[in-house]
Amino acid sequence: MKPYHDLLQHVLDNGIEKEDRTGTGTISTFGYQMRFDLQEGFPLVTTKSVNFQKVLGELLWFISGSTNANECADKYGFKTWKLWAKEDGELGPVYGKQWRSWSTYKRKNNHLRHFTIDQLQNVIDQIKTNPDSRRLIVSAWNVSQLDEMALPPCHLLFQFYVANGRLSCQLYQRSADLFLGVPYNIASYAALIHMIAQVTELEVGEFIHTIGDAHIYKNHIKQVKEQLSREPRPLPQLSLNPEVKNIDDFGFNDFSLKGYLSYPAIKADVSV
């Protein structure tokens, strides 16, 4: 996880103080890229404990197409989204909606008709049939619905690339909470690459993480320094149930993480 630790150190050394929506304040840098070769191991941070079941829970919730935080908490075991939800748990048309049922209209026979687009399944189908396409993209940044979302998407666009029988993915993230959020983002998209590689009969390649505003909240600086004082341990290995051939058929029991030896967790508050 050297790329992640290098980013933390870079922001500590070069970050600019900025105010932010939450009122907490950050030190921030603009424009940064990390690369992780998934053949070398699964990129789950070892210098503090990261709950992989929660990473999976949020990812499976996205893939399900749900936008309800109560379902995310009760069915998938990830509660953080409740911080932004309405009383009934609704978050508006966030990630799951945009990934699996992007809403649009087309005119047919002089009538404007509503229909939805399953971006994730479309990309999987394209990887199978046209792997050299430069349009293997899923976007969560639906401009027409941003004002309906409890929180506009931070990790907003990802693109796949197939070469030498391996599947790689580059993510663009407009805003990144480096201490709390980014370890989850890295592990989530790495897991997604493993899943899509399996259902398209490819090996895993690289995860490339490109960030716009990379920031450390001011109330996380002490924790970041504690984390950087710890020596990273070898990366774990992730294996999937080879019987799963459809992206919608994955469940918690289809993932096996081996060799994850981490330091203890480091607590920090979420800025809402």
Coordinates of C-alpha atoms in Angstrom, one line a residue:
M1 CA 0.0 0.0 0.0
K2 CA 2.9 2.3 -0.6
P3 CA 1.0 4.5 -3.1
Y4 CA -1.6 5.3 -0.4
H5 CA 0.9 6.1 2.2
D6 CA 2.9 8.2 -0.3
L7 CA -0.4 10.2 -0.9
L8 CA -1.0 10.8 2.8
Q9 CA 2.6 12.0 3.2
H10 CA 2.3 14.2 0.1
V11 CA -0.8 16.0 1.4
L12 CA 0.8 16.4 4.9
D13 CA 3.9 18.0 3.3
N14 CA 2.3 20.0 0.5
G15 CA -1.4 20.4 1.3
I16 CA -3.1 23.8 1.3
E17 CA -5.5 24.7 4.1
K18 CA -9.1 25.0 2.7
E19 CA -12.5 25.4 4.2
D20 CA -15.1 22.8 3.2
R21 CA -18.9 22.1 3.2
T22 CA -18.8 20.3 6.6
G23 CA -17.1 23.2 8.4
T24 CA -14.3 21.0 9.7
G25 CA -11.6 22.3 7.5
T26 CA -9.0 20.4 5.5
I27 CA -5.5 20.3 4.1
S28 CA -5.8 19.5 0.5
T29 CA -4.0 19.0 -2.8
F30 CA -5.6 18.9 -6.3
G31 CA -4.9 16.2 -8.8
Y32 CA -3.2 12.9 -7.7
Q33 CA -3.0 9.4 -9.1
M34 CA -2.3 6.0 -7.5
R35 CA -1.8 2.7 -9.2
F36 CA -2.3 -0.8 -7.7
D37 CA -1.3 -4.0 -9.5
L38 CA -3.9 -6.5 -8.4
Q39 CA -1.6 -9.4 -9.4
E40 CA 0.6 -8.4 -6.4
G41 CA -2.2 -8.7 -3.8
F42 CA -5.5 -7.2 -2.8
P43 CA -5.0 -3.5 -1.8
L44 CA -6.6 -3.4 1.6
V45 CA -4.8 -1.1 4.0
T46 CA -2.8 -2.9 6.7
T47 CA -1.5 0.0 8.8
K48 CA -5.0 0.1 10.4
S49 CA -7.8 -2.4 10.4
V50 CA -10.3 -2.0 7.6
N51 CA -13.5 -4.0 7.9
F52 CA -13.7 -5.9 4.5
Q53 CA -17.2 -7.1 5.2
K54 CA -18.4 -3.4 5.3
V55 CA -16.5 -2.7 2.1
L56 CA -18.3 -5.6 0.5
G57 CA -21.6 -4.6 2.0
E58 CA -21.6 -1.1 0.5
L59 CA -20.4 -2.5 -2.9
L60 CA -23.1 -5.2 -3.0
W61 CA -25.7 -2.5 -2.1
F62 CA -24.5 -0.3 -5.0
I63 CA -24.7 -3.3 -7.4
S64 CA -28.2 -4.1 -6.1
G65 CA -29.4 -0.7 -7.4
S66 CA -30.8 0.3 -4.0
T67 CA -30.7 3.9 -2.8
N68 CA -32.1 3.3 0.7
A69 CA -29.7 3.7 3.6
N70 CA -31.8 1.5 5.9
E71 CA -31.5 -1.4 3.4
C72 CA -27.8 -0.8 3.2
A73 CA -27.5 -1.0 7.0
D74 CA -30.0 -3.9 7.6
K75 CA -29.3 -6.1 4.7
Y76 CA -25.7 -5.3 3.9
G77 CA -24.3 -4.2 7.3
F78 CA -23.0 -0.8 6.2
K79 CA -24.6 2.0 8.3
T80 CA -22.6 5.1 7.3
W81 CA -25.1 6.2 4.6
K82 CA -27.7 6.8 7.3
L83 CA -25.8 10.0 8.2
W84 CA -27.2 11.6 5.0
A85 CA -30.5 9.8 4.7
K86 CA -34.1 11.0 5.3
E87 CA -36.1 9.4 8.1
D88 CA -37.3 6.7 5.7
G89 CA -33.7 5.9 4.7
E90 CA -34.0 7.4 1.2
L91 CA -31.0 9.1 -0.3
G92 CA -32.3 10.1 -3.7
P93 CA -30.9 8.8 -7.0
V94 CA -27.4 8.0 -5.7
Y95 CA -24.9 5.4 -7.0
G96 CA -27.1 2.3 -7.2
K97 CA -29.7 4.2 -9.2
Q98 CA -27.2 5.6 -11.7
W99 CA -25.2 2.4 -12.1
R100 CA -28.2 0.1 -12.7
S101 CA -31.1 2.3 -13.9
W102 CA -30.0 5.6 -15.2
S103 CA -33.2 7.5 -16.0
T104 CA -33.7 9.1 -19.5
Y105 CA -36.2 9.9 -22.1
K106 CA -36.5 9.2 -25.9
R107 CA -39.0 10.4 -28.4
K108 CA -40.9 7.6 -30.2
N109 CA -43.9 8.0 -32.5
N110 CA -44.1 11.7 -31.4
H111 CA -44.3 10.6 -27.7
L112 CA -41.7 11.2 -25.1
R113 CA -41.1 7.9 -23.4
H114 CA -39.2 7.2 -20.2
F115 CA -36.7 4.3 -19.9
T116 CA -33.7 3.3 -17.9
I117 CA -30.2 2.2 -18.7
D118 CA -28.3 -0.5 -16.8
Q119 CA -24.8 0.9 -17.2
L120 CA -23.0 -1.8 -15.3
Q121 CA -24.5 -4.7 -17.2
N122 CA -24.0 -2.8 -20.5
V123 CA -20.3 -2.4 -19.7
I124 CA -20.0 -6.1 -18.8
D125 CA -21.7 -7.1 -22.1
Q126 CA -19.3 -4.7 -24.0
I127 CA -16.2 -6.2 -22.3
K128 CA -17.3 -9.6 -23.5
T129 CA -18.1 -8.6 -27.0
N130 CA -15.9 -5.6 -27.8
P131 CA -13.0 -5.6 -25.2
D132 CA -11.0 -3.0 -27.2
S133 CA -13.7 -0.4 -26.9
R134 CA -12.7 3.0 -25.4
R135 CA -16.2 3.5 -24.1
L136 CA -16.3 1.0 -21.3
I137 CA -17.5 3.6 -18.8
V138 CA -20.0 3.9 -16.0
S139 CA -20.9 7.3 -14.7
A140 CA -22.7 8.3 -11.5
W141 CA -22.6 12.0 -12.3
N142 CA -26.1 12.6 -13.6
V143 CA -26.3 16.3 -13.9
S144 CA -30.0 16.5 -14.1
Q145 CA -30.5 14.7 -10.8
L146 CA -27.6 16.1 -8.6
D147 CA -30.0 18.3 -6.7
E148 CA -32.1 15.3 -5.8
M149 CA -29.2 13.4 -4.2
A150 CA -28.5 13.5 -0.5
L151 CA -24.8 13.6 -1.4
P152 CA -23.6 14.0 -5.0
P153 CA -21.2 11.2 -6.0
C154 CA -17.6 11.5 -4.9
H155 CA -16.4 8.5 -7.0
L156 CA -18.2 9.6 -10.0
L157 CA -16.8 7.8 -13.1
F158 CA -14.9 4.6 -13.9
Q159 CA -13.5 3.2 -17.1
F160 CA -12.4 -0.4 -17.9
Y161 CA -9.5 -1.4 -20.1
V162 CA -8.7 -4.9 -21.4
A163 CA -5.2 -5.9 -22.4
N164 CA -3.3 -9.2 -22.5
G165 CA -6.2 -11.0 -21.0
R166 CA -6.4 -8.7 -17.9
L167 CA -9.1 -6.3 -16.8
S168 CA -8.0 -2.9 -15.4
C169 CA -10.1 0.0 -14.2
Q170 CA -9.5 3.7 -13.7
L171 CA -11.7 5.6 -11.3
Y172 CA -12.1 9.4 -11.2
Q173 CA -13.0 10.7 -7.7
R174 CA -13.8 14.4 -7.4
S175 CA -13.5 14.5 -3.6
A176 CA -11.6 12.1 -1.4
D177 CA -11.5 11.9 2.4
L178 CA -8.0 10.3 2.6
F179 CA -8.1 8.9 6.1
L180 CA -11.6 7.4 6.4
G181 CA -13.0 7.1 2.9
V182 CA -10.2 6.3 0.5
P183 CA -9.1 2.9 2.0
Y184 CA -12.8 1.8 1.4
N185 CA -12.8 3.2 -2.1
I186 CA -9.6 1.4 -3.1
A187 CA -10.8 -1.9 -1.7
S188 CA -14.3 -1.5 -3.1
Y189 CA -13.1 -0.9 -6.7
A190 CA -10.5 -3.5 -6.5
A191 CA -13.2 -6.0 -5.5
L192 CA -15.4 -4.8 -8.3
I193 CA -12.6 -5.5 -10.8
H194 CA -12.2 -9.0 -9.4
M195 CA -16.0 -9.5 -9.8
I196 CA -16.2 -8.2 -13.3
A197 CA -13.0 -10.0 -14.4
Q198 CA -14.6 -13.3 -13.2
V199 CA -17.9 -12.8 -15.1
T200 CA -16.0 -11.8 -18.3
E201 CA -13.5 -14.6 -18.0
L202 CA -10.5 -12.3 -17.6
E203 CA -7.6 -12.0 -15.1
V204 CA -7.3 -8.9 -12.9
G205 CA -5.0 -6.1 -14.0
E206 CA -4.5 -2.7 -12.4
F207 CA -6.7 -0.4 -10.4
I208 CA -5.8 3.2 -11.2
H209 CA -7.2 5.8 -8.7
T210 CA -7.3 9.4 -10.0
I211 CA -8.4 12.0 -7.4
G212 CA -9.4 15.6 -7.8
D213 CA -9.5 17.2 -4.3
A214 CA -7.5 14.9 -2.1
H215 CA -7.8 16.0 1.4
I216 CA -7.1 15.2 5.1
Y217 CA -9.6 16.7 7.5
K218 CA -7.9 18.8 10.2
N219 CA -9.4 16.5 12.9
H220 CA -7.7 13.5 11.3
I221 CA -4.1 14.8 11.1
K222 CA -3.1 13.1 14.4
Q223 CA -4.5 9.8 13.2
V224 CA -2.8 10.1 9.8
K225 CA 0.6 10.6 11.5
E226 CA 0.0 7.6 13.7
Q227 CA -0.9 5.5 10.7
L228 CA 2.2 6.6 8.8
S229 CA 4.4 5.6 11.8
R230 CA 3.4 2.0 11.2
E231 CA 5.2 -0.2 8.7
P232 CA 2.9 -1.7 6.1
R233 CA 2.5 -5.5 6.1
P234 CA 2.2 -7.9 3.1
L235 CA -1.1 -7.6 1.2
P236 CA -3.8 -10.2 1.6
Q237 CA -5.1 -12.3 -1.3
L238 CA -8.7 -12.2 -2.5
S239 CA -10.4 -15.2 -4.1
L240 CA -14.0 -15.5 -5.4
N241 CA -16.4 -18.4 -5.7
P242 CA -15.7 -19.6 -9.3
E243 CA -19.2 -20.8 -9.7
V244 CA -20.6 -17.2 -9.9
K245 CA -21.0 -16.1 -13.5
N246 CA -23.4 -13.1 -13.1
I247 CA -22.7 -9.8 -11.4
D248 CA -26.0 -9.9 -9.6
D249 CA -25.4 -13.4 -8.1
F250 CA -22.5 -12.4 -5.8
G251 CA -23.1 -12.5 -2.0
F252 CA -20.9 -12.2 1.1
N253 CA -20.0 -15.9 1.1
D254 CA -18.6 -15.8 -2.4
F255 CA -15.5 -13.8 -1.2
S256 CA -12.5 -15.2 0.7
L257 CA -9.8 -12.8 2.0
K258 CA -6.7 -14.6 3.1
G259 CA -3.6 -13.4 4.9
Y260 CA -5.0 -10.0 6.1
L261 CA -2.7 -9.0 9.0
S262 CA -3.4 -5.4 10.1
Y263 CA -2.6 -3.1 12.9
P264 CA -5.4 -2.1 15.2
A265 CA -8.1 0.3 14.0
I266 CA -7.6 4.1 14.4
K267 CA -10.8 5.9 15.3
A268 CA -11.8 9.2 13.7
D269 CA -15.0 11.2 13.3
V270 CA -16.9 11.4 10.0
S271 CA -17.5 14.9 8.8
V272 CA -21.1 15.2 7.5

